[in-house]
CSV table of C-alpha atoms and ligand atoms in Angstrom, one decimal:
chain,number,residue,atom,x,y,z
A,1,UNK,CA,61.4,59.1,110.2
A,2,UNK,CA,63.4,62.1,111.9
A,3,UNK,CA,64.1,65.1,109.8
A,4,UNK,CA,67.7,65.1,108.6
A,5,UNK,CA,69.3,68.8,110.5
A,6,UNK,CA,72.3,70.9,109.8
A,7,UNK,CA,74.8,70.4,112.3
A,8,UNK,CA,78.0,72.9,113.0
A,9,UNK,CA,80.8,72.0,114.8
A,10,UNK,CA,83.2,75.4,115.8
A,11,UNK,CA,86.9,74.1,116.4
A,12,UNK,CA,88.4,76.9,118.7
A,13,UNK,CA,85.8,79.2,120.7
A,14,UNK,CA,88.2,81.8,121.4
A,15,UNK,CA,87.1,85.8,120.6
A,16,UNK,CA,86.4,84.7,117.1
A,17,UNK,CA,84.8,81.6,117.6
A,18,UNK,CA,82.4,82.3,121.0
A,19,UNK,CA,81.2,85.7,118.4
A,20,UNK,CA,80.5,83.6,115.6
A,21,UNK,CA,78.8,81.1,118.1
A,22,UNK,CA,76.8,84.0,119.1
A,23,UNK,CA,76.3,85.6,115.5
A,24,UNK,CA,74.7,82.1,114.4
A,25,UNK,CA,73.0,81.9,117.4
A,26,UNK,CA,71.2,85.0,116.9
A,27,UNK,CA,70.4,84.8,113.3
A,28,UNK,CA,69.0,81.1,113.5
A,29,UNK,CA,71.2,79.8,110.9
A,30,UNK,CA,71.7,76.2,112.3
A,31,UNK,CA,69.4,73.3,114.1
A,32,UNK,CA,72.6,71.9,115.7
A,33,UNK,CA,75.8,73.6,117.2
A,34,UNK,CA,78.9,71.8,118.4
A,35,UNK,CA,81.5,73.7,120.7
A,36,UNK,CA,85.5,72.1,120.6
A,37,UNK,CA,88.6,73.6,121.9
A,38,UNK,CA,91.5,72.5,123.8
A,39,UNK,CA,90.3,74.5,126.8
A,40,UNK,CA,87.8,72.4,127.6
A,41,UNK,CA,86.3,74.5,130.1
A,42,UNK,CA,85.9,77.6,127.9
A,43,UNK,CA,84.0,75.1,125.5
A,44,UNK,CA,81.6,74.2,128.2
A,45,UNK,CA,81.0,77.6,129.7
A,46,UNK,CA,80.7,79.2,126.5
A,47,UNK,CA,77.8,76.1,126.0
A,48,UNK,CA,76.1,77.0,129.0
A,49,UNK,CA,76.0,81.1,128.4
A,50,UNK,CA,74.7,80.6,124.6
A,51,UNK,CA,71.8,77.7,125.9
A,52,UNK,CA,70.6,80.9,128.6
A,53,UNK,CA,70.2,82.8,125.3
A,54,UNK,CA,67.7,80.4,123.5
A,55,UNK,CA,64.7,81.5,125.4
A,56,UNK,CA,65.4,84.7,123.0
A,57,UNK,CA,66.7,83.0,119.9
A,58,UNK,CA,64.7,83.2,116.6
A,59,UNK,CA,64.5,79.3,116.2
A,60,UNK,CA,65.6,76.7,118.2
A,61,UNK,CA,69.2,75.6,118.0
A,62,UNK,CA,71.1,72.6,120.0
A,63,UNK,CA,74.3,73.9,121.4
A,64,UNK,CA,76.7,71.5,123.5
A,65,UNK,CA,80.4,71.6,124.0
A,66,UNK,CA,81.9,68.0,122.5
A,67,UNK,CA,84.7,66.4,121.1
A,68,UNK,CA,86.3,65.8,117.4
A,69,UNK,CA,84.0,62.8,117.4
A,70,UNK,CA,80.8,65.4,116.8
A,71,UNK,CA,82.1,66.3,113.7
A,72,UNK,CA,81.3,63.0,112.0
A,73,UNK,CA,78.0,64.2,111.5
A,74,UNK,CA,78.9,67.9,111.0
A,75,UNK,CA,77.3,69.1,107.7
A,76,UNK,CA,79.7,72.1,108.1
A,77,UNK,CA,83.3,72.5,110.5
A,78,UNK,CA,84.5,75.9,110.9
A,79,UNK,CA,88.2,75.9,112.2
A,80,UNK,CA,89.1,79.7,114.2
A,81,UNK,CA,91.5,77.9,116.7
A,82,UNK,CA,95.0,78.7,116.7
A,83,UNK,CA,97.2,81.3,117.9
A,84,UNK,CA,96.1,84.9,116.7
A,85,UNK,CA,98.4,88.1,116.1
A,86,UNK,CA,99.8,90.1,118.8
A,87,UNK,CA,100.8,93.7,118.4
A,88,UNK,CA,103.4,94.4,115.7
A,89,UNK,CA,102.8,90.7,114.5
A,90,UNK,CA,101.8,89.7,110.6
A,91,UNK,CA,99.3,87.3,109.7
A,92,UNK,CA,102.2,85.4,108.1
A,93,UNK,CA,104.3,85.1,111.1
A,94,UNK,CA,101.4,82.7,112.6
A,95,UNK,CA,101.9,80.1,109.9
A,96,UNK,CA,104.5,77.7,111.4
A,97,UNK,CA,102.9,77.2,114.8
A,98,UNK,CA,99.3,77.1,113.0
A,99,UNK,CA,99.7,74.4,110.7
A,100,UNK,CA,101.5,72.1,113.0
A,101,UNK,CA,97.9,73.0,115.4
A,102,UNK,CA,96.1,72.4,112.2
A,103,UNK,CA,97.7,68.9,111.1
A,104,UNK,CA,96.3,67.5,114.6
A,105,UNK,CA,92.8,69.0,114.4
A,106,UNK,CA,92.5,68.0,110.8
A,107,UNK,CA,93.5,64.2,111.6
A,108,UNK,CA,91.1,64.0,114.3
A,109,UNK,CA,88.4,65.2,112.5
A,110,UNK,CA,88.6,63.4,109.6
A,111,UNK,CA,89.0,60.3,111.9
A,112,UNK,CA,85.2,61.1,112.5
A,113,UNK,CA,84.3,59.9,109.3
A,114,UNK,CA,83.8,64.1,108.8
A,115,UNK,CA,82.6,64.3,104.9
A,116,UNK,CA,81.4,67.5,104.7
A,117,UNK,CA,82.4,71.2,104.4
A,118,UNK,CA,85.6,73.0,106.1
A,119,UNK,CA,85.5,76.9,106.6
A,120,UNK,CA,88.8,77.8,108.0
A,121,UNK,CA,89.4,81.6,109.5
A,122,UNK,CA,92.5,81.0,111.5
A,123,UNK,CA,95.1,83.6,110.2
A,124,UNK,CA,97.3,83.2,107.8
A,125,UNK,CA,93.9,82.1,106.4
A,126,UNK,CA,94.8,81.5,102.7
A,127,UNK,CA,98.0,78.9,103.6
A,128,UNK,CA,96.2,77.1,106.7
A,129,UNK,CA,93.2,76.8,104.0
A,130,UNK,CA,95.7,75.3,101.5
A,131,UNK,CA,97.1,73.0,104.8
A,132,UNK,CA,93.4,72.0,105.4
A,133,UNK,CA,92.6,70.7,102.2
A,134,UNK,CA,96.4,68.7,101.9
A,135,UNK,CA,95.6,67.4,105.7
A,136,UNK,CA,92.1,66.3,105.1
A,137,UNK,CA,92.2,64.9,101.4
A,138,UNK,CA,88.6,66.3,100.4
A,139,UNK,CA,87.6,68.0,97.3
A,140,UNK,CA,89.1,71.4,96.8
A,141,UNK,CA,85.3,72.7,96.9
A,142,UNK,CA,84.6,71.5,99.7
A,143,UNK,CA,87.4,73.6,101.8
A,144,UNK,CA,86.9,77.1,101.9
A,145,UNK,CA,88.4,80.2,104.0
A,146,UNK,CA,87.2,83.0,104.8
A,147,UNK,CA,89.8,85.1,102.7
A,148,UNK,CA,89.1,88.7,102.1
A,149,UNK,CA,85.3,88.6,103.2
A,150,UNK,CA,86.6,90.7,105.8
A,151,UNK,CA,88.4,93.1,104.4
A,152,UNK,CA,85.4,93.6,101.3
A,153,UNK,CA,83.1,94.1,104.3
A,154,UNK,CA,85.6,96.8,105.7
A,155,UNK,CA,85.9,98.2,102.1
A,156,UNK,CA,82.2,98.9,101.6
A,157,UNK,CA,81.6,100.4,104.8
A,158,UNK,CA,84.0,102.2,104.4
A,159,UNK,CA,83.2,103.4,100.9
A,160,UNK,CA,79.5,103.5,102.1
A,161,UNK,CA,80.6,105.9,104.8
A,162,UNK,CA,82.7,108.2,102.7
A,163,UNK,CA,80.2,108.5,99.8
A,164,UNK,CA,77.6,108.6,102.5
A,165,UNK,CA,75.6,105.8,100.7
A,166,UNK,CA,74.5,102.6,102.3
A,167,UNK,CA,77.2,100.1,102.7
A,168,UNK,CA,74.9,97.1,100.9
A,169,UNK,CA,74.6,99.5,97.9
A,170,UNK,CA,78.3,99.5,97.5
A,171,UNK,CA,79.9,96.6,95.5
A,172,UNK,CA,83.4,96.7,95.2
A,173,UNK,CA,85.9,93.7,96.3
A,174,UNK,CA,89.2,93.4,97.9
A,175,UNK,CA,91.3,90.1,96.5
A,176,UNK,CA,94.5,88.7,97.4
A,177,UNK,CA,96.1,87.3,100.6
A,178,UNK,CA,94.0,88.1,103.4
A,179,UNK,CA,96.7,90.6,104.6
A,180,UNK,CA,99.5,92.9,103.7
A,181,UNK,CA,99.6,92.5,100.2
A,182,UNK,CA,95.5,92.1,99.2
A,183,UNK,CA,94.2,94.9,96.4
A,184,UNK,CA,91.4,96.6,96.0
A,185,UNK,CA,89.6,96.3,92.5
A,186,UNK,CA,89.0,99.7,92.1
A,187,UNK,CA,88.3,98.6,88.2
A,188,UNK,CA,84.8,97.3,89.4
A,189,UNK,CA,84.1,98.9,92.5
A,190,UNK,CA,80.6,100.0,91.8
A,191,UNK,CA,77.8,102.0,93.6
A,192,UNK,CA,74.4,100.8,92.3
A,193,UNK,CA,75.7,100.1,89.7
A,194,UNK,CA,77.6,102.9,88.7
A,195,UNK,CA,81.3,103.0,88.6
A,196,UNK,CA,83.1,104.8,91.2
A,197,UNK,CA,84.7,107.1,88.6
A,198,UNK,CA,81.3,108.1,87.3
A,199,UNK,CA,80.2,108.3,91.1
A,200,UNK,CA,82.6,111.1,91.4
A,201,UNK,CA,82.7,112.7,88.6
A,202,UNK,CA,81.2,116.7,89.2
A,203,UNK,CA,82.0,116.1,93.1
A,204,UNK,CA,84.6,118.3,93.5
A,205,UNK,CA,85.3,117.1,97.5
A,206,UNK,CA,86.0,113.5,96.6
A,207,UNK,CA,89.8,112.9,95.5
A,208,UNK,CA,92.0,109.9,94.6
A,209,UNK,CA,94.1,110.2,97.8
A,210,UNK,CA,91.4,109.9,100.1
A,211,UNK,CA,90.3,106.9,98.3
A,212,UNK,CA,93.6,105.6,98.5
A,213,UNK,CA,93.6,106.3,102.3
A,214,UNK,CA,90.3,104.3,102.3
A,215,UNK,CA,92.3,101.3,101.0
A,216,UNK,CA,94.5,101.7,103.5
A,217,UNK,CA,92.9,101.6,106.2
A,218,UNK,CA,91.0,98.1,105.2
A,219,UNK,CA,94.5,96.8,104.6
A,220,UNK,CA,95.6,97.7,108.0
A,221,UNK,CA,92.4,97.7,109.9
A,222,UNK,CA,93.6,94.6,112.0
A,223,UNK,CA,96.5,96.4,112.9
A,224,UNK,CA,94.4,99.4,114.2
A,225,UNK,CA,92.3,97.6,116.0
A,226,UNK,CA,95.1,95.0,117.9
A,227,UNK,CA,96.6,98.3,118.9
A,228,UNK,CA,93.8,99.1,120.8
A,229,UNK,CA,92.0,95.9,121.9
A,230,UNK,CA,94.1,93.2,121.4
A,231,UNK,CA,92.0,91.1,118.7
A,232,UNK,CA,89.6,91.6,116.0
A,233,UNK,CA,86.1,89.2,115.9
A,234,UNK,CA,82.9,90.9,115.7
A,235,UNK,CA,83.3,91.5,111.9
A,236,UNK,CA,84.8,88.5,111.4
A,237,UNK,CA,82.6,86.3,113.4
A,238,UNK,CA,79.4,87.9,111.3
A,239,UNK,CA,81.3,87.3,108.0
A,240,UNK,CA,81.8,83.7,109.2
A,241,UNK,CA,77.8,83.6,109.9
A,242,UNK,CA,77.2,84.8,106.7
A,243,UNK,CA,79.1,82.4,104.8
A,244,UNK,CA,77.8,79.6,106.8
A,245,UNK,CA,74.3,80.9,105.8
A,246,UNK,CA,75.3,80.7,102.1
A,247,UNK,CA,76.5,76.8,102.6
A,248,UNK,CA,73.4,75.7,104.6
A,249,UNK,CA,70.8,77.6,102.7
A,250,UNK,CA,72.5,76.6,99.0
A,251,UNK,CA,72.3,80.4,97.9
A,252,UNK,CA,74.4,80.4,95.3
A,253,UNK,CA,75.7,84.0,96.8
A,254,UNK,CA,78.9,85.7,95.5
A,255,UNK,CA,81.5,86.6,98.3
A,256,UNK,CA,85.3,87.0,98.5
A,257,UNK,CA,86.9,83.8,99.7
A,258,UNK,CA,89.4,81.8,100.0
A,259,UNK,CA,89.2,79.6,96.7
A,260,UNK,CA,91.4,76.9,95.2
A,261,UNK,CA,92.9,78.2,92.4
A,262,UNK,CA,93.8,76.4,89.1
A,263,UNK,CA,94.0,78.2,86.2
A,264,UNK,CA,92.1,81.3,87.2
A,265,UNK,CA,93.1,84.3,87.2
A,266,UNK,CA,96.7,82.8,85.6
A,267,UNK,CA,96.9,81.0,88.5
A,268,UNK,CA,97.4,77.5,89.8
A,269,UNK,CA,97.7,75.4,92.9
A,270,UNK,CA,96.7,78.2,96.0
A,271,UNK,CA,94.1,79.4,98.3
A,272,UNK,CA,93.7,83.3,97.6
A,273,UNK,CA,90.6,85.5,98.5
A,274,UNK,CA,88.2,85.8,95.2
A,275,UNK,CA,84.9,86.7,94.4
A,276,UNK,CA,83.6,83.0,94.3
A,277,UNK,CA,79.9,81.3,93.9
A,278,UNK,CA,79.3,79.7,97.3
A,279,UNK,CA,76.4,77.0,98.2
A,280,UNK,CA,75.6,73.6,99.6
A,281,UNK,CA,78.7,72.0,97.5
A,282,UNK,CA,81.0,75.2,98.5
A,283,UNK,CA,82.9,76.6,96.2
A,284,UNK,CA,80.8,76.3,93.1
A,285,UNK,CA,83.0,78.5,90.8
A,286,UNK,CA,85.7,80.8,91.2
A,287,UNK,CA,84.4,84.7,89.6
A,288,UNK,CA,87.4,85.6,87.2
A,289,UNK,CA,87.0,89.5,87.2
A,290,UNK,CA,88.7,91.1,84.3
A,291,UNK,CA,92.0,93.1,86.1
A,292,UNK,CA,93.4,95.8,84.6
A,293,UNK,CA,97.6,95.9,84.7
A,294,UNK,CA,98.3,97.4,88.0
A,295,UNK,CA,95.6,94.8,89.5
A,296,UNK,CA,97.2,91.7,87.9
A,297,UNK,CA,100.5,92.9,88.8
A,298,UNK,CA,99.3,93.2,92.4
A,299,UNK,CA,97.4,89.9,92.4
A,300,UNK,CA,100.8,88.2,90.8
A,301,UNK,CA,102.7,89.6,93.5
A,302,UNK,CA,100.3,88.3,96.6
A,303,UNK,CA,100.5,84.7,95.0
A,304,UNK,CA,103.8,84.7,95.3
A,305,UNK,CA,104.3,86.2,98.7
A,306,UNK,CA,102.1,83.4,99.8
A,307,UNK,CA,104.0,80.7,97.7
A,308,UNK,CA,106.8,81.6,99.2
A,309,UNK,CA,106.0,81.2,102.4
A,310,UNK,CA,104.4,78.4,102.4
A,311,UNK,CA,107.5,76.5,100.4
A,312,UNK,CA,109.3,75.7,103.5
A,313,UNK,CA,106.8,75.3,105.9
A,314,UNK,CA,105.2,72.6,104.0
A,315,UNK,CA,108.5,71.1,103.4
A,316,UNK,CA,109.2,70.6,106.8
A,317,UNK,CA,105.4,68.8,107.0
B,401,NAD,P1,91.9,83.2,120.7
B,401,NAD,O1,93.3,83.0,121.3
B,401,NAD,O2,91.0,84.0,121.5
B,401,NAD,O3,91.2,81.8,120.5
B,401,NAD,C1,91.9,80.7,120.0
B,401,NAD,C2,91.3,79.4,120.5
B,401,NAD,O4,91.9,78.3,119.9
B,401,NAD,C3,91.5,79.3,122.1
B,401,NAD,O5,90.3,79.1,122.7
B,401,NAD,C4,92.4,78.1,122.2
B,401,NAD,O6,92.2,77.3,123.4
B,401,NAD,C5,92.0,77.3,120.9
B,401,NAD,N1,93.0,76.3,120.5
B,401,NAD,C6,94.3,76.5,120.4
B,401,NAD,N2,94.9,75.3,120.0
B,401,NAD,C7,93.9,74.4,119.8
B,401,NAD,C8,93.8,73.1,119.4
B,401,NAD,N3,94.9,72.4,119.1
B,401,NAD,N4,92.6,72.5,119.3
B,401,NAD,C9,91.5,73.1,119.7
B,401,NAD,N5,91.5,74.4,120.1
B,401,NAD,C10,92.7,75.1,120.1
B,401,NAD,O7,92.2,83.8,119.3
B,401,NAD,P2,91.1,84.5,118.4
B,401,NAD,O8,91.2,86.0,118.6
B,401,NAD,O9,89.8,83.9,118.5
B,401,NAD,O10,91.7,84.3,116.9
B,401,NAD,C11,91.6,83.0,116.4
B,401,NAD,C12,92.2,83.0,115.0
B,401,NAD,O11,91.4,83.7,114.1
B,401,NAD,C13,93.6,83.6,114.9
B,401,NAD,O12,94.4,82.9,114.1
B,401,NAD,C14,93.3,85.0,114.3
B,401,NAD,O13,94.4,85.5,113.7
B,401,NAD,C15,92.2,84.6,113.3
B,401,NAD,N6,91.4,85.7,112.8
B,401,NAD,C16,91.1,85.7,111.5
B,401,NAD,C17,90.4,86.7,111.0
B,401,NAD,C18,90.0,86.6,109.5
B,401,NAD,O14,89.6,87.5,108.9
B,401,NAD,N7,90.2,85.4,108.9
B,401,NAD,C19,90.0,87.8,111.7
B,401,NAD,C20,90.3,87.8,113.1
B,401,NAD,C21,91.1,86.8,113.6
């Protein structure tokens, strides 16, 4: 009998998508790789460019460009079609024309028979997670987005940078919409295992404002980097990789996503980046980190930004 493999199908192979293509590619994560986007062509030629790359590949992987009918036996779909920002543009000003996109793709793919696990990383990533799960009727842990895995990334490299530390020795997360109105959690922002404030204590060049400008420039990294060439997907795409490796592999690994909430963190019925526990089922729980005021306030405040926009587009749906 043949050997059951994991099979990927990418929705949209845009700049995202055609990295993350790569990024998987290159790390060996998957035995079987689907390409799907409106532009059929791009699909095709971006099947054809990868395949030239297995002869250097760490393991073998089967990459074709398809159609939505691939995705019935998709262990995993990972959705990064859509419109993206343009300059001066918010994440949230995406979310009408994305979830009309999204309602089609999601029919089509669950008309598959699809039954496995949705990563979505089309912005505004928390509400078109929320539209993915209403469109497609699965379990709530079984659609994911990629939330603020981003954004974390940017904040330990960053903090890795500054403190001139190793980036993967840095643990400190940043919750909340994946965009204007995400926190950092400075409360638990750690560097091997010591708390930031202890980290700096006696270092007489470190000072709050530059950590505050640290913050800032996660929050409006996207914006920075738009401004200068037009998208953002290399991070992305290897923050996509890595979450597909904790799916596939069952790790049981802890990163920032976009989680259903109900009841955590006070909060119920919407997709917001938390630290979560991610494996073969998805989401297996959401991490509830203990906030302090100012973070709970902030966290209270992204919900309902989000909540609000969402309210009429869904009501129109
Ligand atoms: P892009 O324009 O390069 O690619 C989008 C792709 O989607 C195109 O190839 C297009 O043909 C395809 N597409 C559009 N409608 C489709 C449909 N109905 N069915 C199938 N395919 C369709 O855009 P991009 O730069 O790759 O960005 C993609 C999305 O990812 C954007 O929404 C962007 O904001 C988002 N993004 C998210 C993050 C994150 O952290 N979550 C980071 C960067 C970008």
């Amino acid at each position: 009998m043949l050997k059951r493999v994991n099979r990927v199908a990418l929705i949209g192979t845009g700049f995202v998508g055609s990295s993350y293509a790569f990024a998987l590619l290159n790390q060996g994560i998957t035995e079987e790789l689907v390409l799907i986007d409106l532009n059929k062509e791009k699909a095709e030629g971006d099947a054809m460019d990868l395949n030239h790359g297995l002869p250097f590949a760490p393991t073998r992987t089967q990459i074709w460009y398809g159609d939505y009918q691939d995705c019935g036996d998709a262990d995993l779909v990972v959705i990064t079609a859509g419109a993206n920002q343009k300059p001066g543009e918010t994440r949230l000003d995406l979310v009408e024309k994305n979830t009309k996109i999204f309602k089609g793709i999601v029919s089509e793919i669950m008309a598959s028979g699809f039954d496995g696990i949705f990563l979505v990383a089309t912005n505004p990533v928390d509400i078109l997670t929320y539209a993915v799960w209403k469109f497609s009727g699965l379990p709530k842990e079984r659609v994911i987005g990629s939330g603020t895995i981003l954004d974390t990334a940017r904040f330990r490299f960053l903090l890795g940078d500054y403190f001139d530390v190793d980036t993967r020795n840095v643990h400190a997360y940043i919750i909340g919409e994946h965009g204007d109105t995400e926190l950092p959690v400075w409360s638990h922002a750690d560097i091997a295992g010591t708390s930031i404030s202890e980290w700096t204590k006696n270092k007489d060049a470190v000072n709050k404002e530059d950590l505050n400008q640290i913050f800032l420039n996660v929050r409006d990294a996207a914006y920075h980097i738009i401004e200068r060439k037009g998208a953002t997907y290399y991070g992305i795409a290897m923050g996509l990789v890595r979450l597909t490796k904790a799916i596939l592999r069952n790790e049981n690994s802890v990163l920032t996503v976009s989680a259903y909430l109900n009841g955590e963190y006070g909060q119920n019925d919407i997709y917001i980046g938390v630290p979560a526990v991610v494996n073969r089922k998805g989401v297996r729980e959401v991490v509830e980190l203990e906030l302090n005021d100012v973070e709970k306030e902030k966290f209270s405040t992204s919900v309902k930004v989000l909540k609000e926009t969402m309210e009429p587009v869904f009501k129109n749906i």
